[in-house]
Amino acid sequence: MEPEITTNQTDSVKDKHLCYESVNESCIMAITPSTIRVLIYIFNGSLSILTTCGNLLVIISIVYFKQLHTPTNYLILSLAMSDLLVGTLVLPFNIALTVSSCWYLGDILCKLQGSFDIPLTTLSILNLCFISVDRYYAVCHPLRYRTKINVHVAAIMILVSWGVSALVGIGIIILGLNEGKCEGRCLTFNIPISSIAGCIFSFYLPAIIMLSIYLKIFLVAQRQALSIQNTNCQSIKSGASVSKMERKATKTLAIVMGAFLICWTPFFLCMTVNPLSNYSIPTAVIETFILLGCSNSMLNPFVYAFFYSWFRVAFRMVISGKIFQGNFVNSKLF
């Protein structure tokens, strides 16, 4: 958003509070009532804690239990690590910025905050893209799945996701933040071209790829279901149970992807429209959409626990501390 710039000659802002009273080109501070401020602290703080603890459960479960050491779960592990970083690095900064709308932590921390925010979103969507590729082979080419998607391939996918996201973060630092803007605001992608290009390559393009892959999976899964209904062969029934498990996993991960798109699409639409509309979208609206996007990082562990019985078993063993009372690495979770 194009912040309001205040000069000594402007009479209309005399009654408004500035981020820096002694600076001519200071941003105007948003005055938040103390009750609302406390509620924001409580909500954001709770969101940060739930996000951190929930994704720690996923990480510990996948790392500890050998039965969860699969290519799909390694990709889920990478997604959980990116969500954990959102809970520990992004949300605390957002708490400081949302309450007063002013940024008092300096340009260096502003650049660091920007280098975490967008890159971690990019990391999440790249992880989801590779998860959709994993599901594509599992459902559409089950006989080739183990040869096409193995631990080494999953490791390459994870390295690519983190490498591209790191480059995005470095690019944000090089481009710089807050250039040509009023003092006291921390903004990402002030330049219209970089804002729109960033949205296209970090969100829209991967989202279109994911949706296309899941549409293909849905069509193939429907054909498989009809084929299974029209046969009574025992060997086919055995294969059908495996196919059913794969389809359930695909459905669960499609819900994870859908939740991600629902949570983050409003923010990226704002980032696209805002430069084209001369930064007319209110800061409060953008901050609300950022919070909605960040809340997605909290949802995934609950989705896994709801749809996967083996994750529920693993979560209970971790929360109860049972894994510290003996060796349960080879426990049968499903």
Tab-separated table of C-alpha atoms in Angstrom:
chain	number	residue	atom	x	y	z
A	1	MET	CA	0.000	0.000	0.000
A	2	GLU	CA	1.180	3.551	-0.671
A	3	PRO	CA	1.673	4.948	2.841
A	4	GLU	CA	0.579	8.419	3.730
A	5	ILE	CA	3.476	10.894	3.666
A	6	THR	CA	3.410	13.755	6.131
A	7	THR	CA	5.069	17.143	5.708
A	8	ASN	CA	5.256	20.169	7.984
A	9	GLN	CA	2.997	22.099	5.623
A	10	THR	CA	0.129	19.656	5.809
A	11	ASP	CA	-2.543	20.837	8.232
A	12	SER	CA	-4.865	17.865	7.735
A	13	VAL	CA	-2.607	15.520	9.679
A	14	LYS	CA	-1.832	17.703	12.680
A	15	ASP	CA	-4.121	15.684	14.883
A	16	LYS	CA	-2.737	12.378	13.673
A	17	HIS	CA	0.011	10.436	15.423
A	18	LEU	CA	3.191	9.892	13.472
A	19	CYS	CA	5.593	6.970	13.664
A	20	TYR	CA	8.440	9.505	14.021
A	21	GLU	CA	7.359	12.937	15.280
A	22	SER	CA	10.661	14.583	14.354
A	23	VAL	CA	10.770	13.286	10.775
A	24	ASN	CA	9.063	15.247	7.997
A	25	GLU	CA	8.248	12.233	5.812
A	26	SER	CA	6.950	10.018	8.585
A	27	CYS	CA	4.222	7.435	8.174
A	28	ILE	CA	0.981	7.928	10.078
A	29	MET	CA	0.492	5.569	12.991
A	30	ALA	CA	-2.726	3.574	13.221
A	31	ILE	CA	-4.232	4.096	16.673
A	32	THR	CA	-5.468	0.795	18.093
A	33	PRO	CA	-7.579	0.748	21.285
A	34	SER	CA	-5.854	-1.016	24.181
A	35	THR	CA	-8.513	-3.750	24.385
A	36	ILE	CA	-8.152	-4.603	20.703
A	37	ARG	CA	-4.381	-4.439	21.060
A	38	VAL	CA	-4.452	-7.028	23.845
A	39	LEU	CA	-6.764	-9.271	21.814
A	40	ILE	CA	-4.406	-9.034	18.834
A	41	TYR	CA	-1.457	-9.996	21.024
A	42	ILE	CA	-3.366	-12.971	22.461
A	43	PHE	CA	-4.655	-14.164	19.076
A	44	ASN	CA	-1.352	-13.807	17.230
A	45	GLY	CA	0.591	-15.263	20.150
A	46	SER	CA	-1.744	-18.270	20.347
A	47	LEU	CA	-1.518	-18.738	16.587
A	48	SER	CA	2.277	-18.694	16.768
A	49	ILE	CA	2.353	-21.239	19.625
A	50	LEU	CA	-0.176	-23.593	17.976
A	51	THR	CA	1.671	-23.393	14.655
A	52	THR	CA	5.014	-24.145	16.280
A	53	CYS	CA	3.779	-27.000	18.498
A	54	GLY	CA	1.589	-28.619	15.821
A	55	ASN	CA	4.334	-28.732	13.212
A	56	LEU	CA	6.875	-29.901	15.785
A	57	LEU	CA	4.571	-32.893	16.366
A	58	VAL	CA	4.595	-33.674	12.636
A	59	ILE	CA	8.396	-33.306	12.405
A	60	ILE	CA	9.127	-35.448	15.474
A	61	SER	CA	6.661	-38.139	14.361
A	62	ILE	CA	8.113	-38.485	10.859
A	63	VAL	CA	11.728	-38.358	12.035
A	64	TYR	CA	11.225	-40.809	14.940
A	65	PHE	CA	8.934	-43.543	13.586
A	66	LYS	CA	10.599	-45.653	10.906
A	67	GLN	CA	7.257	-46.654	9.396
A	68	LEU	CA	6.712	-43.004	8.409
A	69	HIS	CA	9.995	-42.877	6.478
A	70	THR	CA	8.439	-42.690	2.998
A	71	PRO	CA	9.021	-40.246	0.107
A	72	THR	CA	5.561	-38.711	0.582
A	73	ASN	CA	6.129	-38.173	4.305
A	74	TYR	CA	9.561	-36.647	3.661
A	75	LEU	CA	7.828	-34.049	1.495
A	76	ILE	CA	5.279	-33.524	4.279
A	77	LEU	CA	8.243	-33.141	6.667
A	78	SER	CA	9.676	-30.375	4.475
A	79	LEU	CA	6.272	-28.647	4.427
A	80	ALA	CA	6.030	-28.926	8.225
A	81	MET	CA	9.503	-27.379	8.614
A	82	SER	CA	8.510	-24.405	6.465
A	83	ASP	CA	5.296	-24.019	8.509
A	84	LEU	CA	7.350	-24.224	11.716
A	85	LEU	CA	9.523	-21.341	10.507
A	86	VAL	CA	6.380	-19.308	9.804
A	87	GLY	CA	5.315	-19.847	13.431
A	88	THR	CA	8.713	-18.929	14.880
A	89	LEU	CA	10.016	-16.229	12.501
A	90	VAL	CA	7.117	-14.614	10.619
A	91	LEU	CA	4.263	-14.430	13.125
A	92	PRO	CA	6.299	-12.739	15.933
A	93	PHE	CA	7.298	-9.952	13.499
A	94	ASN	CA	3.677	-9.605	12.412
A	95	ILE	CA	2.627	-9.126	16.042
A	96	ALA	CA	5.009	-6.174	16.350
A	97	LEU	CA	3.780	-4.630	13.084
A	98	THR	CA	0.025	-5.239	13.308
A	99	VAL	CA	-0.607	-3.462	16.601
A	100	SER	CA	0.836	-0.016	15.766
A	101	SER	CA	1.351	-0.307	11.971
A	102	CYS	CA	4.776	1.299	12.543
A	103	TRP	CA	8.112	-0.465	12.248
A	104	TYR	CA	10.712	0.473	14.879
A	105	LEU	CA	13.105	-2.460	14.456
A	106	GLY	CA	15.278	-0.901	11.752
A	107	ASP	CA	15.852	-1.457	8.045
A	108	ILE	CA	18.008	-4.562	8.548
A	109	LEU	CA	15.329	-6.430	10.474
A	110	CYS	CA	12.745	-5.171	7.972
A	111	LYS	CA	14.732	-6.765	5.163
A	112	LEU	CA	15.129	-9.959	7.205
A	113	GLN	CA	11.389	-10.034	7.865
A	114	GLY	CA	10.697	-9.654	4.144
A	115	SER	CA	13.287	-12.313	3.338
A	116	PHE	CA	11.387	-14.763	5.569
A	117	ASP	CA	7.790	-13.914	4.679
A	118	ILE	CA	7.518	-14.346	0.893
A	119	PRO	CA	10.249	-17.048	0.584
A	120	LEU	CA	8.546	-19.260	3.189
A	121	THR	CA	5.274	-18.915	1.290
A	122	THR	CA	7.152	-19.852	-1.887
A	123	LEU	CA	8.703	-22.813	-0.051
A	124	SER	CA	5.292	-24.061	1.076
A	125	ILE	CA	3.776	-23.909	-2.390
A	126	LEU	CA	6.822	-25.590	-3.985
A	127	ASN	CA	6.543	-28.393	-1.418
A	128	LEU	CA	2.857	-28.735	-2.283
A	129	CYS	CA	3.749	-28.818	-5.994
A	130	PHE	CA	6.150	-31.708	-5.478
A	131	ILE	CA	3.609	-33.469	-3.256
A	132	SER	CA	1.114	-33.223	-6.127
A	133	VAL	CA	3.722	-34.806	-8.453
A	134	ASP	CA	4.197	-37.608	-5.899
A	135	ARG	CA	0.420	-38.185	-5.783
A	136	TYR	CA	0.221	-38.129	-9.582
A	137	TYR	CA	2.572	-41.086	-9.918
A	138	ALA	CA	1.011	-42.905	-6.938
A	139	VAL	CA	-2.502	-42.783	-8.425
A	140	CYS	CA	-2.005	-42.460	-12.181
A	141	HIS	CA	1.079	-44.701	-12.573
A	142	PRO	CA	1.104	-46.994	-9.501
A	143	LEU	CA	3.331	-49.647	-11.137
A	144	ARG	CA	6.014	-47.050	-11.889
A	145	TYR	CA	5.635	-45.159	-8.608
A	146	ARG	CA	8.438	-46.856	-6.652
A	147	THR	CA	10.905	-46.420	-9.482
A	148	LYS	CA	9.963	-42.821	-10.261
A	149	ILE	CA	9.467	-41.518	-6.688
A	150	ASN	CA	11.968	-42.776	-4.120
A	151	VAL	CA	13.890	-41.291	-1.203
A	152	HIS	CA	16.608	-39.840	-3.465
A	153	VAL	CA	14.064	-38.172	-5.753
A	154	ALA	CA	12.213	-36.777	-2.720
A	155	ALA	CA	15.521	-35.392	-1.398
A	156	ILE	CA	16.158	-33.647	-4.741
A	157	MET	CA	12.640	-32.174	-4.677
A	158	ILE	CA	13.201	-30.856	-1.154
A	159	LEU	CA	16.592	-29.356	-2.059
A	160	VAL	CA	15.082	-27.620	-5.102
A	161	SER	CA	12.237	-26.191	-2.973
A	162	TRP	CA	14.581	-24.798	-0.320
A	163	GLY	CA	17.129	-23.607	-2.884
A	164	VAL	CA	14.601	-21.642	-4.950
A	165	SER	CA	13.080	-20.151	-1.789
A	166	ALA	CA	16.524	-19.094	-0.566
A	167	LEU	CA	17.151	-17.353	-3.901
A	168	VAL	CA	13.821	-15.529	-3.557
A	169	GLY	CA	14.866	-14.351	-0.074
A	170	ILE	CA	18.249	-13.159	-1.352
A	171	GLY	CA	16.504	-11.358	-4.222
A	172	ILE	CA	14.248	-9.504	-1.775
A	173	ILE	CA	17.271	-8.360	0.244
A	174	ILE	CA	19.073	-7.186	-2.915
A	175	LEU	CA	16.034	-5.326	-4.257
A	176	GLY	CA	15.586	-3.660	-0.897
A	177	LEU	CA	12.487	-2.636	1.005
A	178	ASN	CA	10.962	0.723	1.906
A	179	GLU	CA	12.729	2.543	-0.916
A	180	GLY	CA	11.059	5.866	-1.674
A	181	LYS	CA	8.475	5.401	1.059
A	182	CYS	CA	7.680	7.182	4.284
A	183	GLU	CA	9.684	6.448	7.430
A	184	GLY	CA	8.286	3.896	9.855
A	185	ARG	CA	6.755	1.320	7.504
A	186	CYS	CA	8.087	-2.091	6.492
A	187	LEU	CA	6.850	-3.014	3.018
A	188	THR	CA	7.686	-5.867	0.663
A	189	PHE	CA	7.830	-5.462	-3.118
A	190	ASN	CA	7.230	-1.713	-3.413
A	191	ILE	CA	8.044	-1.749	-7.123
A	192	PRO	CA	4.924	-2.720	-9.143
A	193	ILE	CA	6.802	-4.895	-11.654
A	194	SER	CA	8.630	-6.876	-8.948
A	195	SER	CA	5.410	-7.230	-6.945
A	196	ILE	CA	3.403	-8.660	-9.824
A	197	ALA	CA	6.277	-10.811	-11.127
A	198	GLY	CA	6.878	-12.157	-7.625
A	199	CYS	CA	3.224	-13.113	-7.282
A	200	ILE	CA	3.211	-14.852	-10.678
A	201	PHE	CA	6.303	-16.978	-10.097
A	202	SER	CA	5.861	-17.544	-6.352
A	203	PHE	CA	2.133	-18.277	-6.309
A	204	TYR	CA	-0.003	-18.172	-9.461
A	205	LEU	CA	2.144	-20.372	-11.712
A	206	PRO	CA	2.735	-23.126	-9.094
A	207	ALA	CA	-0.954	-22.966	-8.117
A	208	ILE	CA	-2.059	-23.518	-11.737
A	209	ILE	CA	0.377	-26.446	-12.035
A	210	MET	CA	-0.957	-28.027	-8.827
A	211	LEU	CA	-4.593	-27.604	-9.815
A	212	SER	CA	-3.906	-29.153	-13.232
A	213	ILE	CA	-2.158	-32.159	-11.681
A	214	TYR	CA	-4.900	-32.765	-9.121
A	215	LEU	CA	-7.558	-32.478	-11.831
A	216	LYS	CA	-5.730	-35.182	-13.784
A	217	ILE	CA	-5.492	-37.314	-10.631
A	218	PHE	CA	-9.208	-36.859	-9.952
A	219	LEU	CA	-10.148	-38.024	-13.448
A	220	VAL	CA	-7.858	-41.071	-13.270
A	221	ALA	CA	-9.113	-41.969	-9.774
A	222	GLN	CA	-12.689	-41.880	-11.056
A	223	ARG	CA	-11.821	-44.279	-13.889
A	224	GLN	CA	-10.058	-46.584	-11.419
A	225	ALA	CA	-13.074	-46.622	-9.121
A	226	LEU	CA	-15.369	-47.596	-12.023
A	227	SER	CA	-12.926	-50.301	-13.083
A	228	ILE	CA	-12.829	-51.738	-9.561
A	229	GLN	CA	-16.626	-51.816	-9.349
A	230	ASN	CA	-16.845	-53.776	-12.610
A	231	THR	CA	-14.488	-56.604	-11.597
A	232	ASN	CA	-14.682	-59.418	-9.051
A	233	CYS	CA	-11.185	-60.811	-9.435
A	234	GLN	CA	-9.491	-61.439	-6.063
A	235	SER	CA	-6.114	-60.142	-7.239
A	236	ILE	CA	-7.762	-56.960	-8.415
A	237	LYS	CA	-9.431	-56.594	-5.015
A	238	SER	CA	-6.021	-56.794	-3.344
A	239	GLY	CA	-4.731	-54.076	-5.664
A	240	ALA	CA	-7.908	-52.112	-5.098
A	241	SER	CA	-7.231	-51.838	-1.357
A	242	VAL	CA	-3.802	-50.358	-2.110
A	243	SER	CA	-5.332	-48.025	-4.667
A	244	LYS	CA	-7.942	-46.991	-2.095
A	245	MET	CA	-5.190	-46.047	0.388
A	246	GLU	CA	-3.404	-44.015	-2.257
A	247	ARG	CA	-6.627	-42.207	-3.169
A	248	LYS	CA	-7.290	-41.425	0.487
A	249	ALA	CA	-3.772	-40.007	0.855
A	250	THR	CA	-4.287	-38.006	-2.324
A	251	LYS	CA	-7.630	-36.658	-1.053
A	252	THR	CA	-6.023	-35.610	2.236
A	253	LEU	CA	-3.130	-33.834	0.544
A	254	ALA	CA	-5.539	-32.193	-1.907
A	255	ILE	CA	-7.376	-30.768	1.133
A	256	VAL	CA	-4.029	-29.460	2.424
A	257	MET	CA	-3.425	-27.808	-0.947
A	258	GLY	CA	-6.969	-26.401	-1.041
A	259	ALA	CA	-6.586	-24.915	2.441
A	260	PHE	CA	-3.313	-23.297	1.357
A	261	LEU	CA	-4.914	-21.711	-1.709
A	262	ILE	CA	-7.944	-20.467	0.256
A	263	CYS	CA	-5.726	-18.897	2.920
A	264	TRP	CA	-3.135	-17.272	0.641
A	265	THR	CA	-5.080	-16.286	-2.505
A	266	PRO	CA	-6.592	-13.086	-0.956
A	267	PHE	CA	-3.125	-11.819	0.016
A	268	PHE	CA	-1.570	-12.459	-3.396
A	269	LEU	CA	-4.554	-10.867	-5.138
A	270	CYS	CA	-3.950	-7.777	-2.977
A	271	MET	CA	-0.252	-7.805	-3.827
A	272	THR	CA	-1.180	-7.929	-7.523
A	273	VAL	CA	-3.960	-5.327	-7.505
A	274	ASN	CA	-2.396	-2.881	-5.035
A	275	PRO	CA	0.389	-1.496	-7.314
A	276	LEU	CA	-2.072	-1.240	-10.206
A	277	SER	CA	-4.578	0.693	-8.083
A	278	ASN	CA	-2.008	3.231	-6.804
A	279	TYR	CA	-1.783	1.410	-3.448
A	280	SER	CA	-5.409	2.114	-2.562
A	281	ILE	CA	-5.994	-1.039	-0.487
A	282	PRO	CA	-5.981	-0.178	3.242
A	283	THR	CA	-3.080	-1.511	5.293
A	284	ALA	CA	-5.490	-3.157	7.746
A	285	VAL	CA	-6.957	-5.264	4.920
A	286	ILE	CA	-3.530	-6.439	3.771
A	287	GLU	CA	-2.482	-7.247	7.346
A	288	THR	CA	-5.676	-9.272	7.815
A	289	PHE	CA	-4.957	-11.269	4.650
A	290	ILE	CA	-1.357	-11.840	5.795
A	291	LEU	CA	-2.690	-13.201	9.078
A	292	LEU	CA	-5.137	-15.443	7.184
A	293	GLY	CA	-2.263	-16.767	5.091
A	294	CYS	CA	-0.050	-17.412	8.099
A	295	SER	CA	-2.889	-19.260	9.838
A	296	ASN	CA	-2.609	-21.922	7.125
A	297	SER	CA	0.631	-23.086	8.711
A	298	MET	CA	-1.369	-24.034	11.815
A	299	LEU	CA	-4.029	-26.025	9.912
A	300	ASN	CA	-1.943	-28.768	8.300
A	301	PRO	CA	-1.152	-30.792	11.468
A	302	PHE	CA	-4.879	-30.855	12.314
A	303	VAL	CA	-5.681	-32.087	8.790
A	304	TYR	CA	-3.139	-34.916	9.143
A	305	ALA	CA	-4.494	-35.869	12.581
A	306	PHE	CA	-8.085	-35.866	11.307
A	307	PHE	CA	-7.542	-37.955	8.169
A	308	TYR	CA	-4.548	-40.174	9.071
A	309	SER	CA	-5.021	-42.681	11.893
A	310	TRP	CA	-1.262	-43.369	11.986
A	311	PHE	CA	-0.502	-39.698	12.576
A	312	ARG	CA	-3.028	-39.684	15.435
A	313	VAL	CA	-1.268	-42.685	16.994
A	314	ALA	CA	2.132	-41.051	16.529
A	315	PHE	CA	0.921	-37.732	17.959
A	316	ARG	CA	-0.476	-39.457	21.061
A	317	MET	CA	2.800	-41.297	21.663
A	318	VAL	CA	4.806	-38.076	21.314
A	319	ILE	CA	2.474	-35.921	23.459
A	320	SER	CA	2.271	-38.560	26.215
A	321	GLY	CA	6.063	-38.836	26.295
A	322	LYS	CA	5.878	-42.565	25.579
A	323	ILE	CA	8.733	-42.347	23.057
A	324	PHE	CA	11.035	-41.258	25.913
A	325	GLN	CA	10.168	-44.345	27.994
A	326	GLY	CA	11.477	-46.945	25.556
A	327	ASN	CA	12.431	-47.715	21.972
A	328	PHE	CA	9.303	-47.403	19.797
A	329	VAL	CA	11.082	-46.551	16.544
A	330	ASN	CA	9.762	-49.695	14.844
A	331	SER	CA	6.237	-49.436	16.250
A	332	LYS	CA	3.401	-50.426	13.896
A	333	LEU	CA	1.282	-47.344	13.377
A	334	PHE	CA	-0.956	-48.825	10.641
